[in-house]
CSV table of C-alpha atoms in Angstrom, one decimal:
chain,number,residue,atom,x,y,z
A,1,MET,CA,0.0,0.0,0.0
A,2,GLY,CA,1.4,3.4,-1.0
A,3,ARG,CA,1.6,6.6,1.0
A,4,PRO,CA,-1.7,8.4,1.6
A,5,HIS,CA,-2.3,11.4,-0.7
A,6,GLN,CA,-1.6,14.7,0.9
A,7,PHE,CA,-3.5,17.5,-0.8
A,8,ILE,CA,-2.8,21.1,0.0
A,9,GLN,CA,-5.3,23.6,1.2
A,10,LEU,CA,-4.9,27.0,-0.5
A,11,GLU,CA,-6.4,30.1,1.1
A,12,ALA,CA,-9.0,31.9,-1.0
A,13,ILE,CA,-6.6,34.8,-1.8
A,14,GLU,CA,-3.9,32.3,-2.9
A,15,ARG,CA,-6.4,30.5,-5.1
A,16,ASP,CA,-7.5,33.7,-6.7
A,17,PHE,CA,-3.9,34.8,-7.3
A,18,LEU,CA,-3.0,31.4,-8.9
A,19,SER,CA,-6.1,31.4,-11.1
A,20,ASP,CA,-5.2,34.9,-12.4
A,21,PHE,CA,-1.6,33.9,-12.7
A,22,VAL,CA,-2.5,30.9,-15.0
A,23,ARG,CA,-5.1,32.8,-16.9
A,24,LYS,CA,-2.9,35.8,-17.8
A,25,GLY,CA,0.0,33.6,-18.9
A,26,GLU,CA,2.6,36.3,-18.5
A,27,CYS,CA,5.2,34.2,-16.8
A,28,LYS,CA,7.6,31.3,-17.4
A,29,ALA,CA,6.1,28.0,-18.4
A,30,ILE,CA,7.6,26.3,-15.3
A,31,GLU,CA,5.9,28.8,-13.1
A,32,GLN,CA,2.6,28.2,-14.9
A,33,ASN,CA,2.9,24.5,-14.3
A,34,ARG,CA,3.7,25.0,-10.7
A,35,ALA,CA,0.6,27.1,-10.3
A,36,ARG,CA,-1.5,24.4,-12.0
A,37,MET,CA,0.0,21.8,-9.6
A,38,LEU,CA,-1.0,23.8,-6.6
A,39,LEU,CA,-4.5,24.5,-7.9
A,40,TRP,CA,-5.1,20.9,-8.9
A,41,SER,CA,-3.8,19.6,-5.6
A,42,ASP,CA,-6.1,22.0,-3.8
A,43,ALA,CA,-9.0,20.5,-5.9
A,44,ALA,CA,-8.0,17.1,-4.6
A,45,VAL,CA,-6.3,15.8,-7.8
A,46,LYS,CA,-3.7,13.2,-6.9
A,47,ALA,CA,0.0,13.9,-7.5
A,48,ASP,CA,0.4,11.1,-10.0
A,49,GLU,CA,-2.6,12.4,-12.0
A,50,ILE,CA,-1.1,16.0,-11.9
A,51,ALA,CA,2.2,14.6,-13.2
A,52,VAL,CA,0.4,12.9,-16.1
A,53,ARG,CA,-1.6,16.0,-17.0
A,54,LEU,CA,1.5,18.2,-17.1
A,55,GLY,CA,3.9,15.6,-18.5
A,56,MET,CA,6.2,15.9,-15.6
A,57,SER,CA,7.7,13.4,-13.1
A,58,TYR,CA,5.8,12.4,-10.0
A,59,GLY,CA,8.9,13.6,-8.0
A,60,THR,CA,8.7,17.1,-9.5
A,61,VAL,CA,5.0,17.4,-8.5
A,62,THR,CA,5.5,16.1,-4.9
A,63,GLN,CA,8.6,18.3,-4.5
A,64,THR,CA,6.6,21.4,-5.5
A,65,LEU,CA,3.8,20.5,-3.1
A,66,LYS,CA,6.3,19.9,-0.3
A,67,GLN,CA,7.9,23.3,-1.0
A,68,TYR,CA,4.5,24.9,-0.7
A,69,ARG,CA,3.8,23.2,2.6
A,70,ASP,CA,7.2,24.0,4.0
A,71,SER,CA,7.8,27.5,2.7
A,72,GLY,CA,4.7,29.0,1.2
A,73,LEU,CA,3.4,30.1,-2.1
A,74,GLU,CA,6.3,32.3,-3.2
A,75,SER,CA,8.9,29.6,-2.6
A,76,ALA,CA,6.8,26.9,-4.4
A,77,LEU,CA,6.0,29.1,-7.4
A,78,TYR,CA,9.4,30.8,-8.2
A,79,ASP,CA,12.9,29.6,-8.4
A,80,ALA,CA,15.3,30.7,-5.7
A,81,HIS,CA,17.8,33.3,-6.9
A,82,ARG,CA,21.1,31.6,-7.7
A,83,SER,CA,24.2,33.8,-7.2
A,84,GLY,CA,26.4,31.9,-9.7
A,85,ALA,CA,30.1,32.3,-10.0
A,86,PRO,CA,31.5,35.8,-10.4
A,87,ARG,CA,32.6,36.9,-13.9
A,88,LYS,CA,36.2,36.0,-14.6
A,89,ILE,CA,36.5,38.5,-17.5
A,90,THR,CA,36.1,41.9,-15.9
A,91,PRO,CA,35.8,45.2,-17.7
A,92,GLU,CA,39.3,46.1,-16.4
A,93,LEU,CA,40.7,42.9,-18.0
A,94,GLU,CA,38.9,43.8,-21.3
A,95,ALA,CA,40.4,47.2,-21.2
A,96,HIS,CA,43.9,45.8,-20.6
A,97,ILE,CA,43.7,43.4,-23.5
A,98,THR,CA,42.3,46.1,-25.8
A,99,ALA,CA,45.0,48.5,-24.8
A,100,ILE,CA,47.8,46.0,-25.3
A,101,SER,CA,46.4,45.1,-28.7
A,102,CYS,CA,46.5,48.8,-29.7
A,103,SER,CA,50.1,49.2,-28.5
A,104,ASP,CA,53.2,48.5,-30.7
A,105,SER,CA,53.7,44.8,-31.4
A,106,PRO,CA,56.8,43.1,-29.9
A,107,GLU,CA,60.1,43.6,-31.7
A,108,GLY,CA,60.4,41.5,-34.8
A,109,LYS,CA,56.7,41.0,-35.1
A,110,ALA,CA,54.5,42.8,-37.6
A,111,LYS,CA,51.4,42.6,-35.4
A,112,TRP,CA,49.9,41.1,-32.2
A,113,THR,CA,48.5,37.6,-32.5
A,114,VAL,CA,45.9,36.3,-30.1
A,115,GLU,CA,48.5,33.9,-28.7
A,116,MET,CA,51.0,36.7,-28.1
A,117,LEU,CA,48.3,38.8,-26.4
A,118,LYS,CA,47.4,35.9,-24.1
A,119,ASP,CA,51.0,35.4,-23.1
A,120,GLU,CA,51.5,39.2,-22.6
A,121,VAL,CA,48.5,39.5,-20.3
A,122,ILE,CA,49.7,36.6,-18.2
A,123,ARG,CA,53.3,37.9,-18.2
A,124,LEU,CA,52.1,41.3,-16.9
A,125,ASN,CA,50.2,39.5,-14.1
A,126,VAL,CA,46.9,41.0,-15.2
A,127,VAL,CA,45.4,37.4,-14.8
A,128,GLU,CA,46.8,34.1,-13.8
A,129,THR,CA,45.4,32.2,-16.8
A,130,ILE,CA,43.2,33.0,-19.8
A,131,SER,CA,42.4,31.1,-23.0
A,132,LYS,CA,43.0,32.3,-26.5
A,133,THR,CA,39.3,32.0,-27.1
A,134,SER,CA,38.6,34.4,-24.3
A,135,VAL,CA,41.1,36.9,-25.7
A,136,HIS,CA,39.6,36.6,-29.1
A,137,THR,CA,36.1,37.1,-27.7
A,138,ILE,CA,37.2,40.2,-25.9
A,139,LEU,CA,38.7,41.7,-29.1
A,140,LYS,CA,35.7,40.8,-31.1
A,141,LYS,CA,33.4,42.4,-28.5
A,142,ALA,CA,35.5,45.6,-28.6
A,143,ASN,CA,35.3,45.5,-32.4
A,144,SER,CA,39.0,45.3,-32.6
A,145,SER,CA,40.9,43.7,-35.5
A,146,LEU,CA,44.5,42.7,-35.1
A,147,GLY,CA,45.0,42.9,-38.9
A,148,ARG,CA,44.0,46.6,-39.2
A,149,LYS,CA,46.3,49.5,-38.8
A,150,ARG,CA,43.8,51.4,-36.6
A,151,CYS,CA,42.8,49.1,-33.8
A,152,GLY,CA,40.7,49.4,-30.6
A,153,ALA,CA,37.0,49.9,-30.1
A,154,SER,CA,35.6,51.7,-33.1
A,155,ALA,CA,32.2,52.6,-34.3
A,156,LYS,CA,30.4,50.2,-36.5
């Protein structure tokens, strides 16, 4: 015998909010589905039936309902903010790379290459490591071309 079904009990104001939320459709699809989960559970629809209706896993439905019971409507409906890792390529680093690319090339070289720029930035202790792809992306973003006489950020 399985676990007994645990339906949620929405307050009238929550039910009205969720109904409007679903009807307007001005949010992410996952938030719409979470709102439907809560409304259907309030209407005594079993979690496995909700999962079938929404094409989601049973675990996703039960987790959303548990989140509502534990932390309330906001927590169940919206994803928590994720801080993520800080940017490794800062505006200061971009400025350094662009400035180096606009400077005179090393002795014996006609122009800077992406590889030489990468090595120079590391040699100057601007960063510990950086890939050639990152250097290339920075130059492309700055609209800089190593092959042109006039380099640096220029108007398009």
